[in-house]
CSV table of C-alpha atoms in Angstrom, one decimal:
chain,number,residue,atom,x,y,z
T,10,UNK,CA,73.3,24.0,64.5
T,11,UNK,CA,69.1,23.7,64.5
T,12,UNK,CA,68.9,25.2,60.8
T,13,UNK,CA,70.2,23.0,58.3
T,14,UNK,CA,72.0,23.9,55.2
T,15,UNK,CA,69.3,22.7,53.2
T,16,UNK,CA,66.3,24.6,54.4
T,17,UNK,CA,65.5,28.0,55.0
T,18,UNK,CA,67.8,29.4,51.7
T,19,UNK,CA,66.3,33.2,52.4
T,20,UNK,CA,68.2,32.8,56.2
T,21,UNK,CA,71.3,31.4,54.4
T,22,UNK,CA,71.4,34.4,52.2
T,23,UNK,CA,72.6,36.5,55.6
T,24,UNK,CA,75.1,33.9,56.5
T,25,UNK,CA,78.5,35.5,56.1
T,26,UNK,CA,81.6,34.3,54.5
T,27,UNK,CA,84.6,36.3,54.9
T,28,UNK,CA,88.3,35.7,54.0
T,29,UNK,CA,90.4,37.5,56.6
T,30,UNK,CA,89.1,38.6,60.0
T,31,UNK,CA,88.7,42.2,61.3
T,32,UNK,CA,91.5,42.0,64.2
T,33,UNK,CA,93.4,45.2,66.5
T,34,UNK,CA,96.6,44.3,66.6
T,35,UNK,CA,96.9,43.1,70.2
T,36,UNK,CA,95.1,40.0,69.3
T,37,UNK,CA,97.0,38.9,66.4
T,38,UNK,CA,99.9,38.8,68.3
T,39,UNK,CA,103.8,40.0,67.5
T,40,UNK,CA,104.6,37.7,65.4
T,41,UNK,CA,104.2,38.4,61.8
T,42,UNK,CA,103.8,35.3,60.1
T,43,UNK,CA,101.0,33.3,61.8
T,44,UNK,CA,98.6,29.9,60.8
T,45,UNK,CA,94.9,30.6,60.9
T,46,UNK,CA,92.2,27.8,60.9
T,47,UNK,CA,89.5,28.9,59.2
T,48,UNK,CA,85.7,27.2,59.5
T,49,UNK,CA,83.2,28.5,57.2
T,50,UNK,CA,80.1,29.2,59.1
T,51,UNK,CA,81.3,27.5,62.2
T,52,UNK,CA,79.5,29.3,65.1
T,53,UNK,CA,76.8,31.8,65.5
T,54,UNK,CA,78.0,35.9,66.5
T,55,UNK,CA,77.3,36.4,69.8
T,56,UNK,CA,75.8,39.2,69.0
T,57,UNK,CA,73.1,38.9,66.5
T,58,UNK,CA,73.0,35.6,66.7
T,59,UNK,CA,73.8,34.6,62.8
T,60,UNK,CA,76.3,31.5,61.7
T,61,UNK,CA,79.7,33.7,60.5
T,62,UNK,CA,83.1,32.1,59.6
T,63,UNK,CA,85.5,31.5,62.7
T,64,UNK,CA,89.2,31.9,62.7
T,65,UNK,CA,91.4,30.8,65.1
T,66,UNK,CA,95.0,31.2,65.7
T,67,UNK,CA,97.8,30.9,68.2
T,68,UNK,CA,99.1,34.7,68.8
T,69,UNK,CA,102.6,34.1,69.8
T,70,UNK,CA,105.0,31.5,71.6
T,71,UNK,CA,103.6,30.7,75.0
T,72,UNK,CA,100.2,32.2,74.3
T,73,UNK,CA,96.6,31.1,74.5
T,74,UNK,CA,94.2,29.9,71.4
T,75,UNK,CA,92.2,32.9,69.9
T,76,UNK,CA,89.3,33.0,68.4
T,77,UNK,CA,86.3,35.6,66.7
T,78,UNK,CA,83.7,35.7,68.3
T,79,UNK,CA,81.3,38.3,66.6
T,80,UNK,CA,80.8,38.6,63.1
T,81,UNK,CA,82.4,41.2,60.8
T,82,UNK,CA,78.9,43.3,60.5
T,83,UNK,CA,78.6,43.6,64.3
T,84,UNK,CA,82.2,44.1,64.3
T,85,UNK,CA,81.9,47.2,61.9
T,86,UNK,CA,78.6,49.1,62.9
T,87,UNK,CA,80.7,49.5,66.3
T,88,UNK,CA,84.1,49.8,65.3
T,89,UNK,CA,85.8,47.0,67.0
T,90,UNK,CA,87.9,43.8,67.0
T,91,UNK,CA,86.1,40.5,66.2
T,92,UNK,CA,88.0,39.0,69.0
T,93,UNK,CA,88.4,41.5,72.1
T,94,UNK,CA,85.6,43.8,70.8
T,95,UNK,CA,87.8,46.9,71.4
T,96,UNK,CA,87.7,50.0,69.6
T,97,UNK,CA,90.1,49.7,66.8
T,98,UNK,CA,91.7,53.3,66.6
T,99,UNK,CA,91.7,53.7,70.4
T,100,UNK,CA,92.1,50.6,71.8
T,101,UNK,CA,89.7,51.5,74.5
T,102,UNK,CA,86.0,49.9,75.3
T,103,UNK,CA,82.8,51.0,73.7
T,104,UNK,CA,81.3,52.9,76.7
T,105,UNK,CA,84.7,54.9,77.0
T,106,UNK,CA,84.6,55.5,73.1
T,107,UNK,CA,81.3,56.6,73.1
T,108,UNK,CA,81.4,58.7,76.5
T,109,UNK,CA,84.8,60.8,74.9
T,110,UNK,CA,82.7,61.3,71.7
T,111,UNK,CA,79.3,62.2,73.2
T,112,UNK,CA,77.6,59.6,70.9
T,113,UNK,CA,74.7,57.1,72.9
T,114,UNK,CA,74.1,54.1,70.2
T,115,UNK,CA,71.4,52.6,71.2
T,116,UNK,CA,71.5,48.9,69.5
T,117,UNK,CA,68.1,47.2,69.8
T,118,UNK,CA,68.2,44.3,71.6
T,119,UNK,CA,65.2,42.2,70.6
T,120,UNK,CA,65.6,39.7,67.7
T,121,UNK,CA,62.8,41.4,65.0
T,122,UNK,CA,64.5,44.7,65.9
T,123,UNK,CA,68.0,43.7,66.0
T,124,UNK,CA,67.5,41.9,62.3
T,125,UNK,CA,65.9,44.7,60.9
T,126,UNK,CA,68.5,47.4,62.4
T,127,UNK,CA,71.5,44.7,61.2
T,128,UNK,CA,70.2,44.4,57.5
T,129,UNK,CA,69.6,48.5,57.4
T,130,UNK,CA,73.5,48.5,58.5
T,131,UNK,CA,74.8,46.2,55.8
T,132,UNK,CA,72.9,48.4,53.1
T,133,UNK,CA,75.0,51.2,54.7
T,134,UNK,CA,78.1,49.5,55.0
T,135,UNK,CA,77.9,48.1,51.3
T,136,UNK,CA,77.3,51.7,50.2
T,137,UNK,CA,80.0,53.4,51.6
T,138,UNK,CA,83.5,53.4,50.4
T,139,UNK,CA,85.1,51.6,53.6
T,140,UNK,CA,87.4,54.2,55.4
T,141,UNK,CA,85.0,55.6,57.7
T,142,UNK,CA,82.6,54.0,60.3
T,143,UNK,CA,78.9,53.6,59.8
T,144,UNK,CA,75.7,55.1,61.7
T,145,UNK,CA,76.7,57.3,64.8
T,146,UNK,CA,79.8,56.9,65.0
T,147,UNK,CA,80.9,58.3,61.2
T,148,UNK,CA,79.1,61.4,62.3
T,149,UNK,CA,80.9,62.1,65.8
T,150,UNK,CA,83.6,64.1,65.8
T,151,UNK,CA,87.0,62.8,64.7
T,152,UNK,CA,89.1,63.0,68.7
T,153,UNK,CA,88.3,63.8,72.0
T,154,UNK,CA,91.1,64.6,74.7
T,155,UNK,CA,89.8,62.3,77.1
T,156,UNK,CA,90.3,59.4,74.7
T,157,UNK,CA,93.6,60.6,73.2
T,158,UNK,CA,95.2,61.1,76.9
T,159,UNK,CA,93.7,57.2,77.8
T,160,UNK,CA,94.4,55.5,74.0
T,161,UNK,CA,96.7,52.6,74.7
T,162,UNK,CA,99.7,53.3,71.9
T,163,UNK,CA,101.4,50.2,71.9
T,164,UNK,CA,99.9,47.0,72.0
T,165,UNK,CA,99.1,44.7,75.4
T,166,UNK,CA,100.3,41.2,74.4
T,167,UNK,CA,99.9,40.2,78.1
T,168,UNK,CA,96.3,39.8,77.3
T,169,UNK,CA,96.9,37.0,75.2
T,170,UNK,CA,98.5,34.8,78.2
T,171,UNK,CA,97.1,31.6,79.3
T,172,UNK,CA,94.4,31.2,81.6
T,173,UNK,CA,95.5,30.2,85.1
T,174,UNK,CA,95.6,26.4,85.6
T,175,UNK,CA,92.3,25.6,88.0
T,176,UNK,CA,93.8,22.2,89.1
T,177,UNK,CA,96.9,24.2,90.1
T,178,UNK,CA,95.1,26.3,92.7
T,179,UNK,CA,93.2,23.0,93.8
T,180,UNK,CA,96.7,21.5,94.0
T,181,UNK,CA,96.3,19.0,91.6
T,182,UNK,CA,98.3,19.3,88.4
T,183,UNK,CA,100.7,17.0,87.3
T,184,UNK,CA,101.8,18.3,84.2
T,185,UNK,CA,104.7,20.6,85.6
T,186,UNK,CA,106.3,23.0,82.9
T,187,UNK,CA,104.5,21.1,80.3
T,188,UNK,CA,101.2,22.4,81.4
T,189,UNK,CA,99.6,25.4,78.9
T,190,UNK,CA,98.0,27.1,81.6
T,191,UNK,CA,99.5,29.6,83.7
T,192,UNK,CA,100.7,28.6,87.0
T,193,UNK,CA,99.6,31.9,89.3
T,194,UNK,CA,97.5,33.0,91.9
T,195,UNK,CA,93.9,34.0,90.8
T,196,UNK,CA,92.7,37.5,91.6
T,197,UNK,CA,90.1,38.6,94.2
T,198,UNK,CA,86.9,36.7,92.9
T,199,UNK,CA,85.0,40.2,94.3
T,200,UNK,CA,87.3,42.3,91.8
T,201,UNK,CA,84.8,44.0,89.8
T,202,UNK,CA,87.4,43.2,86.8
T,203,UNK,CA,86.6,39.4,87.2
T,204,UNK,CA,83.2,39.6,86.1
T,205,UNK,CA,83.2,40.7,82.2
T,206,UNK,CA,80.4,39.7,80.2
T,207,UNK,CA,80.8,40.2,76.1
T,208,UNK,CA,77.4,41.6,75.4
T,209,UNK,CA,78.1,43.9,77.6
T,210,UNK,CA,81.0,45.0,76.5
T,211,UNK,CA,79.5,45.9,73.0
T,212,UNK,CA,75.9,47.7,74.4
T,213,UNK,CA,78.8,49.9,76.3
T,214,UNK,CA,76.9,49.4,79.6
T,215,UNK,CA,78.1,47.7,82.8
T,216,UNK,CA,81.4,47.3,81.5
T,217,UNK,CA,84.1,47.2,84.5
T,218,UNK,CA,86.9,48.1,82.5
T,219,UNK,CA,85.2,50.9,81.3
T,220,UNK,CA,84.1,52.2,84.4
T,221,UNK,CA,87.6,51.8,85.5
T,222,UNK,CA,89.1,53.9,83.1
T,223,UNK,CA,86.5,56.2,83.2
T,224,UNK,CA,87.1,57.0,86.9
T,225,UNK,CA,90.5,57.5,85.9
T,226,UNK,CA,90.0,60.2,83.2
T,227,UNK,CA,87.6,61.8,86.1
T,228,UNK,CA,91.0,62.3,88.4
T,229,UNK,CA,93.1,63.7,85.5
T,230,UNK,CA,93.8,67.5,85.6
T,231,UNK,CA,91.6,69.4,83.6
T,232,UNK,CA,91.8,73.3,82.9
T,233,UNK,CA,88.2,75.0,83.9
T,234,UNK,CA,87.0,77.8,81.9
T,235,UNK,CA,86.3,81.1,84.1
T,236,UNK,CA,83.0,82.6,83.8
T,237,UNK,CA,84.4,86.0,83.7
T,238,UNK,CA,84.3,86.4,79.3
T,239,UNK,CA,86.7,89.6,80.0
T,240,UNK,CA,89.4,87.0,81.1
T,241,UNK,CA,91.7,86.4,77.4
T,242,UNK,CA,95.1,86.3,79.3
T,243,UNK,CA,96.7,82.9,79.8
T,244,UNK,CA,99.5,81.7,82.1
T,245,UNK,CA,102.6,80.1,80.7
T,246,UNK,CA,104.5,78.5,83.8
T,247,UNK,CA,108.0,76.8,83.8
T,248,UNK,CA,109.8,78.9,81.1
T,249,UNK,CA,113.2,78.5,82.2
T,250,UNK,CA,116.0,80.6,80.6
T,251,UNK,CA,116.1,79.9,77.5
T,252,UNK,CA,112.6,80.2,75.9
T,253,UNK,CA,112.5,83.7,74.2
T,254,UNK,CA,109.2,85.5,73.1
T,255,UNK,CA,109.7,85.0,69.8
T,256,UNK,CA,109.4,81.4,70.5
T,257,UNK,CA,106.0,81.9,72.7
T,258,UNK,CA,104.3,83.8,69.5
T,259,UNK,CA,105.2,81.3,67.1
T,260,UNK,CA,103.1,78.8,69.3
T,261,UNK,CA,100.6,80.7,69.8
T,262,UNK,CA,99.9,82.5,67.2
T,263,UNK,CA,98.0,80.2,65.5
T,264,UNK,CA,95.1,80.1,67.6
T,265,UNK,CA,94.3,83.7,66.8
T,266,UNK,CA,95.4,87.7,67.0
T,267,UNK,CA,97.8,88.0,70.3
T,268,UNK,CA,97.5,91.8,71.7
T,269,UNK,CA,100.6,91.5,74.5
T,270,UNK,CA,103.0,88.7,75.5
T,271,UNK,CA,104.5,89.5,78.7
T,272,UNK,CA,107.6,87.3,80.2
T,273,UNK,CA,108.0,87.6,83.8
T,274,UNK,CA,112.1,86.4,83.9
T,275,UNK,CA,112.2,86.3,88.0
T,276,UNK,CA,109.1,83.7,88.4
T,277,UNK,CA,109.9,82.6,84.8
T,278,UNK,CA,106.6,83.1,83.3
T,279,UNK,CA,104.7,84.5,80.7
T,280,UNK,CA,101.5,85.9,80.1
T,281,UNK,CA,99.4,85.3,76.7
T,282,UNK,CA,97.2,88.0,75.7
T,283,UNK,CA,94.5,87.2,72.8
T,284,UNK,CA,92.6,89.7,71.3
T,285,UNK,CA,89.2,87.4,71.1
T,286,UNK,CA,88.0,84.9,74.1
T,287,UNK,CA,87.2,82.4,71.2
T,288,UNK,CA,91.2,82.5,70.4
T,289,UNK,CA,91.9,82.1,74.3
T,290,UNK,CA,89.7,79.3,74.8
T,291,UNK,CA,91.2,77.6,71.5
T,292,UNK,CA,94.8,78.2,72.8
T,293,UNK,CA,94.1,76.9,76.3
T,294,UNK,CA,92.2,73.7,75.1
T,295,UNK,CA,94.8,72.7,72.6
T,296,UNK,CA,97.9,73.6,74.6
T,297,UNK,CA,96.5,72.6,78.3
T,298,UNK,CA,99.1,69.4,79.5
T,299,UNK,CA,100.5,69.4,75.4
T,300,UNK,CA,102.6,72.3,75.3
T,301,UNK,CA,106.3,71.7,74.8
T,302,UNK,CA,109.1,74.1,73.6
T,303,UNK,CA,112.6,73.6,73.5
T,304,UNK,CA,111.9,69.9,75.3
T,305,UNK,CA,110.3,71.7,78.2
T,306,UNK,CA,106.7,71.1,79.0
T,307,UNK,CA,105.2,74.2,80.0
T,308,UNK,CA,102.0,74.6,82.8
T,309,UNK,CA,99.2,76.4,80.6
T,310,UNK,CA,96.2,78.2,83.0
T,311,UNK,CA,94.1,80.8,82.6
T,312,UNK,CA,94.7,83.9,83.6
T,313,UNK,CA,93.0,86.2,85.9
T,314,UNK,CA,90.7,89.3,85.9
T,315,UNK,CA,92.4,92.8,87.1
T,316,UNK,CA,89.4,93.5,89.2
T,317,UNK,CA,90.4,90.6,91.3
T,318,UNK,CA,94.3,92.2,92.4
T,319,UNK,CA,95.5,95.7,93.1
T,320,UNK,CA,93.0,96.8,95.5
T,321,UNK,CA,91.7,95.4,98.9
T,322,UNK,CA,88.5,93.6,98.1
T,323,UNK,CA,87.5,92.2,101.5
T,324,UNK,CA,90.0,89.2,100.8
T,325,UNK,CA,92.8,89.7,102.3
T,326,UNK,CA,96.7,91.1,101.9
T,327,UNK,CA,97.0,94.7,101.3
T,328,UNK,CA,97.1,95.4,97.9
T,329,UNK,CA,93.8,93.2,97.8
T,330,UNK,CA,95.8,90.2,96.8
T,331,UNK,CA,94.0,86.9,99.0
T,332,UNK,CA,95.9,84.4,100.2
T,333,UNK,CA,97.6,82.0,97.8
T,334,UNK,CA,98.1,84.8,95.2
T,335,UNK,CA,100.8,85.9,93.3
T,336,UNK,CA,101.5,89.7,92.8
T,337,UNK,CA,100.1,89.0,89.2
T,338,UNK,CA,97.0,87.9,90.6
T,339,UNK,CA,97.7,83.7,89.9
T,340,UNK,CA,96.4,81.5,92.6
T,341,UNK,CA,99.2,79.5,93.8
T,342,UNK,CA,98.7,75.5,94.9
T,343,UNK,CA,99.8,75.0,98.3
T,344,UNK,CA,102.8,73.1,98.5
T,345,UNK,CA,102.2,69.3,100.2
T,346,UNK,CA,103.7,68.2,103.3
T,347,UNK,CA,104.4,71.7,104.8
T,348,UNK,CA,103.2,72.7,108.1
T,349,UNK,CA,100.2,74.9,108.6
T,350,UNK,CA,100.2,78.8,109.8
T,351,UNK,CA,100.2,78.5,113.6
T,352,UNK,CA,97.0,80.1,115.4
T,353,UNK,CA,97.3,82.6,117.8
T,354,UNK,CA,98.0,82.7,121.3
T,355,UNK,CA,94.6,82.9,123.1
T,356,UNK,CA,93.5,86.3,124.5
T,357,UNK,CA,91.8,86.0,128.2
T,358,UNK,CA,91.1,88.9,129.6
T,359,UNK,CA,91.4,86.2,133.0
T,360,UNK,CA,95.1,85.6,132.0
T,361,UNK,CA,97.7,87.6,133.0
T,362,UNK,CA,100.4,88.7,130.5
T,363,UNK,CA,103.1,89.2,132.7
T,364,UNK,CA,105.4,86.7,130.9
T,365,UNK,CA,108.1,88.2,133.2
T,366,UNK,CA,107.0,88.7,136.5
T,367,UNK,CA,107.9,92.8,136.4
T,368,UNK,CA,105.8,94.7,139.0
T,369,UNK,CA,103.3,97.2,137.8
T,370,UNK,CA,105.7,99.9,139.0
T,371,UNK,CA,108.9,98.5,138.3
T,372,UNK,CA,111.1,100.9,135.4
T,373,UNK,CA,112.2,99.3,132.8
T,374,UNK,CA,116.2,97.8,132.9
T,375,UNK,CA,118.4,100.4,131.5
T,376,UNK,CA,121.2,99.5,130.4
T,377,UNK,CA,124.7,100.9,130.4
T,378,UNK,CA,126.2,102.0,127.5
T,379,UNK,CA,129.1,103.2,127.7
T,380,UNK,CA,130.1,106.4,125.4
T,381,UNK,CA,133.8,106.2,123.3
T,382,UNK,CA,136.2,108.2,124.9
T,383,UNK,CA,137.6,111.5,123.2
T,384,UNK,CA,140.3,111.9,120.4
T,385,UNK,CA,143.9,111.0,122.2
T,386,UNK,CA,142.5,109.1,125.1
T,387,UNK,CA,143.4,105.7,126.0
T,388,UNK,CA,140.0,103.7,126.7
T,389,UNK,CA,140.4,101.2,129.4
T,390,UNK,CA,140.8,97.3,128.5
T,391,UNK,CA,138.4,95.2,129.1
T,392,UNK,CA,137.5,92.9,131.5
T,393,UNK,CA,140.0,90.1,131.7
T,394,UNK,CA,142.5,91.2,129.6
T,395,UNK,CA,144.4,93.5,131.3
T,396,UNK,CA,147.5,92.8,132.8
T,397,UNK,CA,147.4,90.1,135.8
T,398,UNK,CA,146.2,91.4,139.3
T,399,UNK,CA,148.9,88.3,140.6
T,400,UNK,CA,151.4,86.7,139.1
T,401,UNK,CA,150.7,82.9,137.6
T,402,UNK,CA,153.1,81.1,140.0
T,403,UNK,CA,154.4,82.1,143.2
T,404,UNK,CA,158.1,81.5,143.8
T,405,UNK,CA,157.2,78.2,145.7
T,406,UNK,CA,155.8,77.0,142.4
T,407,UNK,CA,152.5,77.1,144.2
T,408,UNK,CA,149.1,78.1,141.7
T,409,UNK,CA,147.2,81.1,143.5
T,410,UNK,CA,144.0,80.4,145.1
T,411,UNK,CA,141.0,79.7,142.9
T,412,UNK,CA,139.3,83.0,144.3
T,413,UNK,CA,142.5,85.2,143.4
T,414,UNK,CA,143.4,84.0,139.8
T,415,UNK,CA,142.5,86.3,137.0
T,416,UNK,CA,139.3,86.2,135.0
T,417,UNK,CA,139.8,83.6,132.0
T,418,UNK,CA,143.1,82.3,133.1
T,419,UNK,CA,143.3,78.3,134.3
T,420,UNK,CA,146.1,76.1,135.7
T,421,UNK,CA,147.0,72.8,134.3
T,422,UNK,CA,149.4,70.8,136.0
T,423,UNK,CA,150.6,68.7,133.3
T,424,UNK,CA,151.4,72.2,131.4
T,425,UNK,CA,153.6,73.6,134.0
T,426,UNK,CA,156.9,74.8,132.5
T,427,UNK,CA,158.8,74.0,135.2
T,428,UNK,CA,157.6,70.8,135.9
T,429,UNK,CA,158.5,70.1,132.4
T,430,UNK,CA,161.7,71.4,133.0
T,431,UNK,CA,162.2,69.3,135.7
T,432,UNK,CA,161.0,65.9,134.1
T,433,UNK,CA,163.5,66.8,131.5
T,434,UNK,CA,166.5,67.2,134.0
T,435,UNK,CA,165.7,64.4,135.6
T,436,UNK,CA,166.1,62.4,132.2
T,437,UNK,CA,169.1,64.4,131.5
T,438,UNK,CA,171.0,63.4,134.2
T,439,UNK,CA,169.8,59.6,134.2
């Protein structure tokens, strides 16, 4: 260390001494009784650059060697572990924290500026009572969707592995089971997630596990509010049976005055009418991908306008409804994997459409239908089954000709009675 513990007292007097560290708890591991080495003033923060105390401790059975690596005033102007430098409520990185709070904390970065701005903090910090975060981030609002829908809720203890071995991917480690590194394949070195820089990571810029979850909460559904402030109807898909209206009020109700609840049994739906858009726009945003009854989650949209259904407005369908929509004016989402419509056949005036070669002349077939007969007359059989024009076998035991048989009726030799007969005769009398 260049300064000496002898000189420069006023530079000492921001030194910082602490007892326990400031730790989420993914990096102290899951075991609950654990042996931390503590060094007083041991290494500078790699943050504002002033001597802190170090801790470092074994996680769990099989794990790697942790250590702090900012101090605990860095650690709570921003909120976050001394070790992984992770939001402690979320579990998330700065730049995600701050992006689902609409908060931009802009830490100076210079060393006059960043001592001024850290000595300003501590005055803060030793004024307040300890529950709440300082600066910014005290004043933002307490949750954001985004960051409840990405928080981790249980903790990642696979971070905590060893690193992988580099003489094992060279092909040169002799240790065997013995050896405390991990015995894997590396990752792509052009993974974005390989290159992670600590600074970084706190300024919440260029931060690749931010961006990655942040292009992830940018593919998760949201629910768009319409322009149209007349619209105060929401739909409530995926009902089932047994959810009553009763049930639908006492959810709702909350947000505000409910004018009509209609439940539409056959598509098992329901339809939320609030007297106010501010109680719509509550409802929707607090019960959009959250809404459960009876163990069922149910699909919350908004509803839409009557100006759009009942009438033909140039769209499409006759009763004005487009395509895609439901007769309670829903827009339905096309089902994947289905075939599209098929186009129409092509009109050429060049083409003939004489798809069966009639003459321009020719009638049309006719057919004949024959009329039942009157009350008390016998109708006529129908073909082939009448009685037989000949008889099946002619004295000789001969079949008639193929031409003179009657319609529907065929010979088999092997089935011929008196062939049988005979076969059995000839048995009888051997």
């Amino acid at each position: 260390m260049a300064t000496s513990l002898g000189a420069n007292t006023y530079n000492r007097q921001n030194w910082e001494d602490a007892d326990f560290p400031i730790l989420c708890q993914t990096c102290l591991g899951e075991n609950p009784y654990i042996r931390m080495t503590k060094e007083k003033y041991g290494k500078e923060c790699k943050i504002c650059a002033r001597p802190f105390t170090v801790f470092r401790w074994c996680p769990g059975t099989r794990m790697r060697f942790k250590k702090t690596e900012a101090c605990q005033t860095c650690s709570k102007i921003k909120n976050v572990c001394q070790t992984c430098l992770l939001d402690l409520e979320y579990g998330l990185p700065i730049q995600v924290r701050d992006t689902g709070l609409s908060i931009k904390d802009d830490v100076p970065k210079s060393d006059v500026n960043k001592e001024y701005y850290t000595q300003n903090m501590e005055r803060e910090i030793g004024n307040s009572d300890g529950t709440r975060p300082v600066g910014l981030l005290g004043k933002a609002p307490s949750s954001s969707d985004m960051l409840l829908k990405l928080a981790r809720t249980t903790p990642y203890y696979k971070r905590n592995r060893p690193h992988i071995c580099s003489f094992w991917v060279k092909g040169e480690c002799k240790r065997g089971e013995e050896c405390p590194y991990r015995h894997e394949k590396p990752t792509d070195p052009d993974d974005p997630l390989a290159d992670q820089n600590i600074k970084d990571r706190y300024y919440g810029i260029n931060d690749p596990v931010a961006d990655k979850l942040l292009k992830r909460a940018s593919t998760m559904p949201r629910l768009d509010t319409p322009e149209d402030k007349s619209i105060t109807t929401l739909y409530v898909g995926g009902l089932g049976d047994s959810i009553t209206d009763s049930e639908l009020r006492n959810h709702f109700y909350q947000f505000g005055e409910i004018r009509t609840t209609t439940i539409v049994q056959r598509q098992q739906c329901a339809f939320i009418q609030f007297a106010t858009r501010q109680a719509a726009e509550l409802a929707a945003e607090k019960s959009f991908n959250k809404l459960i009854i009876n163990g069922r989650r149910l699909n919350v949209k908004w509803g839409r306008s009557q100006g759009e259904g009942g009438r033909r407005d140039g769209r499409g369908g006759k009763d004005g409804r487009g395509e895609g929509l439901t007769e309670m004016g829903l827009k339905l989402e096309p089902v994947p994997g289905l075939p599209g419509a098929l186009p129409p056949p092509p009109v050429d005036e060049d083409t003939p459409t004489n798809y069966f070669n009639l003459g321009p002349n020719s009638a049309p077939p006719v057919m004949n239908i024959s009329l039942p007969p009157p009350p008390g007359v016998a109708m006529p059989p129908p073909p082939g089954f009448g009685p037989p024009m000949f008889h099946s076998m002619d004295p000789m035991g001969m079949p008639p000709p193929m031409g003179m048989r009657p319609p529907g009726h065929v010979h088999y030799p092997s089935q011929d009675p008196q062939r049988m007969g005979a076969h059995a005769s000839r048995h009888g009398g051997s």
